[in-house]
Short mmCIF file of C-alpha atoms in Angstrom, two decimals:
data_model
loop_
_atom_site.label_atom_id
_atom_site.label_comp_id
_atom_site.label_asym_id
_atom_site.label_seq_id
_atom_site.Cartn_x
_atom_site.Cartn_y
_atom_site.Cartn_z
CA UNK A 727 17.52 -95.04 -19.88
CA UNK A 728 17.94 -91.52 -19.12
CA UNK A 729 20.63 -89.44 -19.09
CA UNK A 730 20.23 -85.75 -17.29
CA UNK A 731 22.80 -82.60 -17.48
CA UNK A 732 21.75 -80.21 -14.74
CA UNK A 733 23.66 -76.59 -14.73
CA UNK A 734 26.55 -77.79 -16.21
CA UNK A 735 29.67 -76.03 -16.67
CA UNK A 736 32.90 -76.27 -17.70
CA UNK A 737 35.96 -74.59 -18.26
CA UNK A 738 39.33 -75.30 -19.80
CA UNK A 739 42.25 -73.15 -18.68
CA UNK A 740 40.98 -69.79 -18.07
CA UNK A 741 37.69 -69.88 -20.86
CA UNK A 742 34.28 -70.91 -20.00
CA UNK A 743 33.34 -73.30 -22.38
CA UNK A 744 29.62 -74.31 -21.33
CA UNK A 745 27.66 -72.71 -18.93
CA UNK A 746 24.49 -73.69 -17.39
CA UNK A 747 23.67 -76.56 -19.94
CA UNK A 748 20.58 -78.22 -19.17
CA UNK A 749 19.49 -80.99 -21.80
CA UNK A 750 18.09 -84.72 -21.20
CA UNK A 751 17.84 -87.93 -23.35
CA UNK A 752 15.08 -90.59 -22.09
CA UNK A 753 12.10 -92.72 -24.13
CA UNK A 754 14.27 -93.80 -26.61
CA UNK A 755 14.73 -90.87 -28.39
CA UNK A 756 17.03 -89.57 -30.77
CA UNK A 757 18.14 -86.04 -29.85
CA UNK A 758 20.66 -84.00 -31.65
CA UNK A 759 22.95 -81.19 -30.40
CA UNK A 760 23.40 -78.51 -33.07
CA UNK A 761 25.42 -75.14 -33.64
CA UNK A 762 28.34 -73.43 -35.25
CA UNK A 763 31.82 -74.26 -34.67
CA UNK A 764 33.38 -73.73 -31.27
CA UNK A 765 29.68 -73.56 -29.90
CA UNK A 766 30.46 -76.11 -26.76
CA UNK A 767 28.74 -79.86 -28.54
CA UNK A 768 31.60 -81.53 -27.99
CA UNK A 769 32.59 -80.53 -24.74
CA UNK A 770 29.17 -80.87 -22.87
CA UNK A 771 29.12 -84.60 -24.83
CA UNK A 772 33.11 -85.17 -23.49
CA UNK A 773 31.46 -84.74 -19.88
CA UNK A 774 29.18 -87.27 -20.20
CA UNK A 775 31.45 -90.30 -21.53
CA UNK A 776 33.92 -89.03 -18.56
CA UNK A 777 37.38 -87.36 -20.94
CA UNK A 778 36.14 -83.45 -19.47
CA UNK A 779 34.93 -83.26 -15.51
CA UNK A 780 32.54 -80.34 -15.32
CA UNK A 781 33.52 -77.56 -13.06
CA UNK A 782 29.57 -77.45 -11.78
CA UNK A 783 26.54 -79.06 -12.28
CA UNK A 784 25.67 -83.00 -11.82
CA UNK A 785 25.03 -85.50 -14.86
CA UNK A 786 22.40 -87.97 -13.66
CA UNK A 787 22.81 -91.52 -15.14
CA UNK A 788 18.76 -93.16 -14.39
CA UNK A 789 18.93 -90.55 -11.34
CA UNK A 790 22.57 -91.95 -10.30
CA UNK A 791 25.21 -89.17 -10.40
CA UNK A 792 27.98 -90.11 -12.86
CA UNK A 793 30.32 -89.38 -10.56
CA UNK A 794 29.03 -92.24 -8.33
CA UNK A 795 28.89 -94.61 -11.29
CA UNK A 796 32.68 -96.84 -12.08
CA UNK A 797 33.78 -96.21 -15.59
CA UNK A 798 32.99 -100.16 -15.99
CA UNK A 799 29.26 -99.60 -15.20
CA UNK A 800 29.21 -96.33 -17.36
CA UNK A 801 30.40 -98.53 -20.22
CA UNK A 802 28.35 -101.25 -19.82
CA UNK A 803 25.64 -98.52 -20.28
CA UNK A 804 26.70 -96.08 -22.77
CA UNK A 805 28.22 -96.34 -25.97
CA UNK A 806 30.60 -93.78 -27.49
CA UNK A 807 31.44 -92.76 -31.18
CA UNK A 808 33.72 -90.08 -31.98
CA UNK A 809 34.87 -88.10 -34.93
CA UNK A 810 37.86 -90.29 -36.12
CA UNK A 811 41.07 -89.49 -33.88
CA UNK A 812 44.75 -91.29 -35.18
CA UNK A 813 43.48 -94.33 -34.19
CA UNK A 814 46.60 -96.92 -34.32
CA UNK A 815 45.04 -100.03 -34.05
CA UNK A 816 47.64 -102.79 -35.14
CA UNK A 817 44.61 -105.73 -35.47
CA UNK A 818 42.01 -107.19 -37.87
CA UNK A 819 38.92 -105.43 -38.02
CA UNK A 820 37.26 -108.41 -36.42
CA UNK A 821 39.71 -107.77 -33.21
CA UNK A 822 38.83 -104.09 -33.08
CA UNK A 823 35.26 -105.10 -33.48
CA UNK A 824 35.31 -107.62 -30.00
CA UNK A 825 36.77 -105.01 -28.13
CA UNK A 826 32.79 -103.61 -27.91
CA UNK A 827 32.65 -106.70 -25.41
CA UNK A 828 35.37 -105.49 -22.96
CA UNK A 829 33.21 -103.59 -20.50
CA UNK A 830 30.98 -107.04 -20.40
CA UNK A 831 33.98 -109.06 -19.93
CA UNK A 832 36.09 -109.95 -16.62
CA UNK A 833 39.94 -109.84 -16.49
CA UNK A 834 41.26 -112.27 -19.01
CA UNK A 835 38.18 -113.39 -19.71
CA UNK A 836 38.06 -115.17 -23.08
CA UNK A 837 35.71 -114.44 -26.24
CA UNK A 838 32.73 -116.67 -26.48
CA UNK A 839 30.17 -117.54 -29.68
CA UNK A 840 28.22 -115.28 -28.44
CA UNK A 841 30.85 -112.41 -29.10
CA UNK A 842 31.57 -113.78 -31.97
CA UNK A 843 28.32 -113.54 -33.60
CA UNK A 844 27.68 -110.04 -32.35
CA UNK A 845 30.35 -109.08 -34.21
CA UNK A 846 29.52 -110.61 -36.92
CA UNK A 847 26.15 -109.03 -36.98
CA UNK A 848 28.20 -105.53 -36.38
CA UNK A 849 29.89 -106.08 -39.44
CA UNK A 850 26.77 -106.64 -41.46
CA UNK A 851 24.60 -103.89 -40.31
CA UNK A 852 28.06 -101.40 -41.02
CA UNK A 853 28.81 -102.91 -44.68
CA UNK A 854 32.11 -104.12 -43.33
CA UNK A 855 31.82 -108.04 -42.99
CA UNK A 856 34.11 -108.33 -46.22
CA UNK A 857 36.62 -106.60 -44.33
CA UNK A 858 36.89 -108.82 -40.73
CA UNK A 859 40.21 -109.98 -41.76
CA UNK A 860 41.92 -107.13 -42.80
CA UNK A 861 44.25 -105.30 -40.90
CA UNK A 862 42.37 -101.89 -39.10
CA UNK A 863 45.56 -99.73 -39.89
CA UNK A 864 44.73 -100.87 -43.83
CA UNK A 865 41.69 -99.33 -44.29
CA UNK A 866 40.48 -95.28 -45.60
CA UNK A 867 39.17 -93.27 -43.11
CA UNK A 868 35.46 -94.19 -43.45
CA UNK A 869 35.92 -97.36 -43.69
CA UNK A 870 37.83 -97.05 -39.82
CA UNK A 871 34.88 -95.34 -38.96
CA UNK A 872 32.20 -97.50 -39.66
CA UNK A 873 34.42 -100.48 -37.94
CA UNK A 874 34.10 -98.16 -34.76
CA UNK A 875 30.34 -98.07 -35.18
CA UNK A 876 30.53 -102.19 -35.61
CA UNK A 877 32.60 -102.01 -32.12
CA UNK A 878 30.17 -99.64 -30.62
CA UNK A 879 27.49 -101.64 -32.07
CA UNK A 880 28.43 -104.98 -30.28
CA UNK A 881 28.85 -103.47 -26.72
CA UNK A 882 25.19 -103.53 -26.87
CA UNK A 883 25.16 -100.03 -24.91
CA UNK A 884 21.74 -99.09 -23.61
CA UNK A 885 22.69 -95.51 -24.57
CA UNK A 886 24.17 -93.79 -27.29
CA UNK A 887 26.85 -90.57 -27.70
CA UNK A 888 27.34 -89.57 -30.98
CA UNK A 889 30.23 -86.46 -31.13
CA UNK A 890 29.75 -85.69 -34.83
CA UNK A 891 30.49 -89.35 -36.05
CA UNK A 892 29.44 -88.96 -39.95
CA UNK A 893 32.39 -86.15 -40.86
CA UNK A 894 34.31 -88.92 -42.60
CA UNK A 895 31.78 -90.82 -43.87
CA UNK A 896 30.88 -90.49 -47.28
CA UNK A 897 26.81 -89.30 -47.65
CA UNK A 898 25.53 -92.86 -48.70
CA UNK A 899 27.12 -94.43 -44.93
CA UNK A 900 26.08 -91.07 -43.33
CA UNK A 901 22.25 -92.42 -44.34
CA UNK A 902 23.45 -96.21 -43.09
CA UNK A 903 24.75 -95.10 -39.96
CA UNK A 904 21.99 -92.70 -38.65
CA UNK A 905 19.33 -95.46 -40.02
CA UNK A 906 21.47 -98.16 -37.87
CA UNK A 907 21.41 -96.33 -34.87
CA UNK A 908 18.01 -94.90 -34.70
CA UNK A 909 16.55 -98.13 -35.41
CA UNK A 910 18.30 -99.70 -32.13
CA UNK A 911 15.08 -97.81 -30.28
CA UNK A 912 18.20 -96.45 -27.23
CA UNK A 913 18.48 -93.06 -26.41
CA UNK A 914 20.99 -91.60 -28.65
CA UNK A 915 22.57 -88.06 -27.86
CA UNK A 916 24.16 -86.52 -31.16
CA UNK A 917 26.44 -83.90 -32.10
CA UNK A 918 25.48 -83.21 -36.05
CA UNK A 919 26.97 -80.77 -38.51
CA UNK A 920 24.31 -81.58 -40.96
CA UNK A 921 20.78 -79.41 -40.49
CA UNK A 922 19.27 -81.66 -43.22
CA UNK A 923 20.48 -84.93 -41.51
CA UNK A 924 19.40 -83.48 -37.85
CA UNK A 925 16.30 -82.67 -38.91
CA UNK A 926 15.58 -85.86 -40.94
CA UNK A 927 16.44 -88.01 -38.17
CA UNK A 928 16.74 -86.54 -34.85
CA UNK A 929 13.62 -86.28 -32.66
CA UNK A 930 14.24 -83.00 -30.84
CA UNK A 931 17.34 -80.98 -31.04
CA UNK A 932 18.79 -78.76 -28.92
CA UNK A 933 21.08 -75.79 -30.63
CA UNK A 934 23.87 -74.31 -28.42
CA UNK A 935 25.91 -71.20 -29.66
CA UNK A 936 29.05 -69.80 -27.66
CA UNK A 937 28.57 -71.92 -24.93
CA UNK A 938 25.09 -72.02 -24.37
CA UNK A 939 21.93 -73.97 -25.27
CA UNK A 940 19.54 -70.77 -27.28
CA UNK A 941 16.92 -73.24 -28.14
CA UNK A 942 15.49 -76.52 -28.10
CA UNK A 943 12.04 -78.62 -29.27
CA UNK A 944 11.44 -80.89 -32.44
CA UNK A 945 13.01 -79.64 -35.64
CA UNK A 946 10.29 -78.56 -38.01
CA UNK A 947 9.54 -76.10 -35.16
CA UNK A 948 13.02 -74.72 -34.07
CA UNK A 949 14.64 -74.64 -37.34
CA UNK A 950 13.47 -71.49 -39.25
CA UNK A 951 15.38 -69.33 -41.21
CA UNK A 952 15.90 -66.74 -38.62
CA UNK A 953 17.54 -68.82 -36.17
CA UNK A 954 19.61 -69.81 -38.78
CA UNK A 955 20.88 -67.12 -39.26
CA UNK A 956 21.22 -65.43 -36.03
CA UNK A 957 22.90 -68.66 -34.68
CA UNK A 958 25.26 -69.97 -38.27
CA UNK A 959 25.45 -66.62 -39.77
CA UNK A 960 24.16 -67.78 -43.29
CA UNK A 961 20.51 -66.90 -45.25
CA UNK A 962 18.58 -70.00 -45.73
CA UNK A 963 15.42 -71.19 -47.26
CA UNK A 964 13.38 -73.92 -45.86
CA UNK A 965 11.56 -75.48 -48.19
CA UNK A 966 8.24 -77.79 -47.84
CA UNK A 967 9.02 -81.24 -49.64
CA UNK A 968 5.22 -82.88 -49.64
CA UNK A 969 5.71 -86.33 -51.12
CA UNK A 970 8.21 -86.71 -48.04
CA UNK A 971 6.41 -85.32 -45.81
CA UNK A 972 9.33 -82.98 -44.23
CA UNK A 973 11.12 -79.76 -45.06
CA UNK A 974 14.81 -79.46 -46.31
CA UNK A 975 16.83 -76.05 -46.02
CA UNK A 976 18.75 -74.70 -48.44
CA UNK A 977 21.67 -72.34 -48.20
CA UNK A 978 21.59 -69.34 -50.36
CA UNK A 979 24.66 -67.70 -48.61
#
């Protein structure tokens, strides 16, 4: 599936958030969205999954405007995980989980095995199975969060739209997540705060900075230490890590 932004723009009361974004997702790659604070990731991903309407350009859907696409068929197709909102969910885990299967479902249209075990399998592949009984509302924040992946998990989206999922997440479910969702083989478009985790897992990244997109191509070629600083304002180091076969950077202020 591929998913297109053409010259897109948008603005929020009087300020231009984005301008002229161009970026694409297709072959089943992972592709990250990087920059500092304020920079515009969120907003051009809150265009795509339909809460911001740009004020120009066209987002292509497998060359079918969005706009010409019902919010049903757009979630049938994409799958969205956000940074974790006051979610007031007054269910069990398992119930938050099924509602993945709502765009796949008609009205009043009951759960099946099928949805069941999808869930089920959700559950597993987040580390929350132990948990399907519990009441959502009972749970930490991480804990929430990885029941959203389950629920994003068993809408079986053919896309994915990460906006910065892992911020509540301690490190060792930051790992489980981005392993999870890489390994579905769907295109995944990511907003990351992590360089480390961007570069370790994302296949080509795009960096934006006050609005705009400065740069994009695979990480061990965009992310050097000047654009590190010219774009987040702090000296790094990247260093070479040969028995893994990838670089790391490393802040030195």
């Amino acid at each position: 599936m591929e998913i297109k932004a053409e010259n897109l723009s948008v603005k929020i009361g009087n300020k231009m958030i984005i301008r002229d974004i161009n970026a694409e997702v297709k072959n089943k790659e992972f592709v990250g969205i990087i920059g500092p604070n304020g920079s515009g990731k969120s907003t051009f991903l809150k265009t795509i999954y339909r809460v911001l309407k740009p004020n120009k350009g066209i987002i292509w859907i497998d060359g079918k405007s969005l706009e010409a696409i019902t919010p049903k068929e757009s979630a049938q197709k994409l799958g969205v995980m956000t940074q974790m909102n006051n979610l007031n969910f007054d269910f069990t885990v398992e119930e938050v989980v099924l509602m993945g299967r709502t765009p796949h479902k008609k009205l009043m249209e009951q759960d099946n095995e099928n949805d069941y075990l999808l869930a089920h399998e959700s559950l597993l592949k987040t580390g929350m199975a132990d948990f399907a009984v519990r009441n959502f509302n009972t749970l930490s924040g991480g804990e929430q969060q990885r029941v959203m992946m389950a629920r994003v998990l068993t809408q079986e989206p053919k896309a994915l739209i990460l906006d910065e999922p892992t911020n509540h997440l301690d490190i060792q479910y930051q790992i489980q997540l981005l392993r999870t969702v890489k390994s579905l083989k769907v295109e995944i478009f990511a907003a990351m705060h992590d360089l480390n985790l961007a570069a370790t897992y994302c296949d080509k990244l795009y960096v934006m900075n006050k609005g705009k997109v400065v740069t994009f191509g695979v990480p061990e070629e965009i992310l050097t230490e000047k654009l590190i600083k010219d774009v987040f304002g702090v000296q790094a180091l990247i260093v070479e890590i040969p028995s893994l076969n990838r670089k790391n950077i490393v802040f030195i202020g």
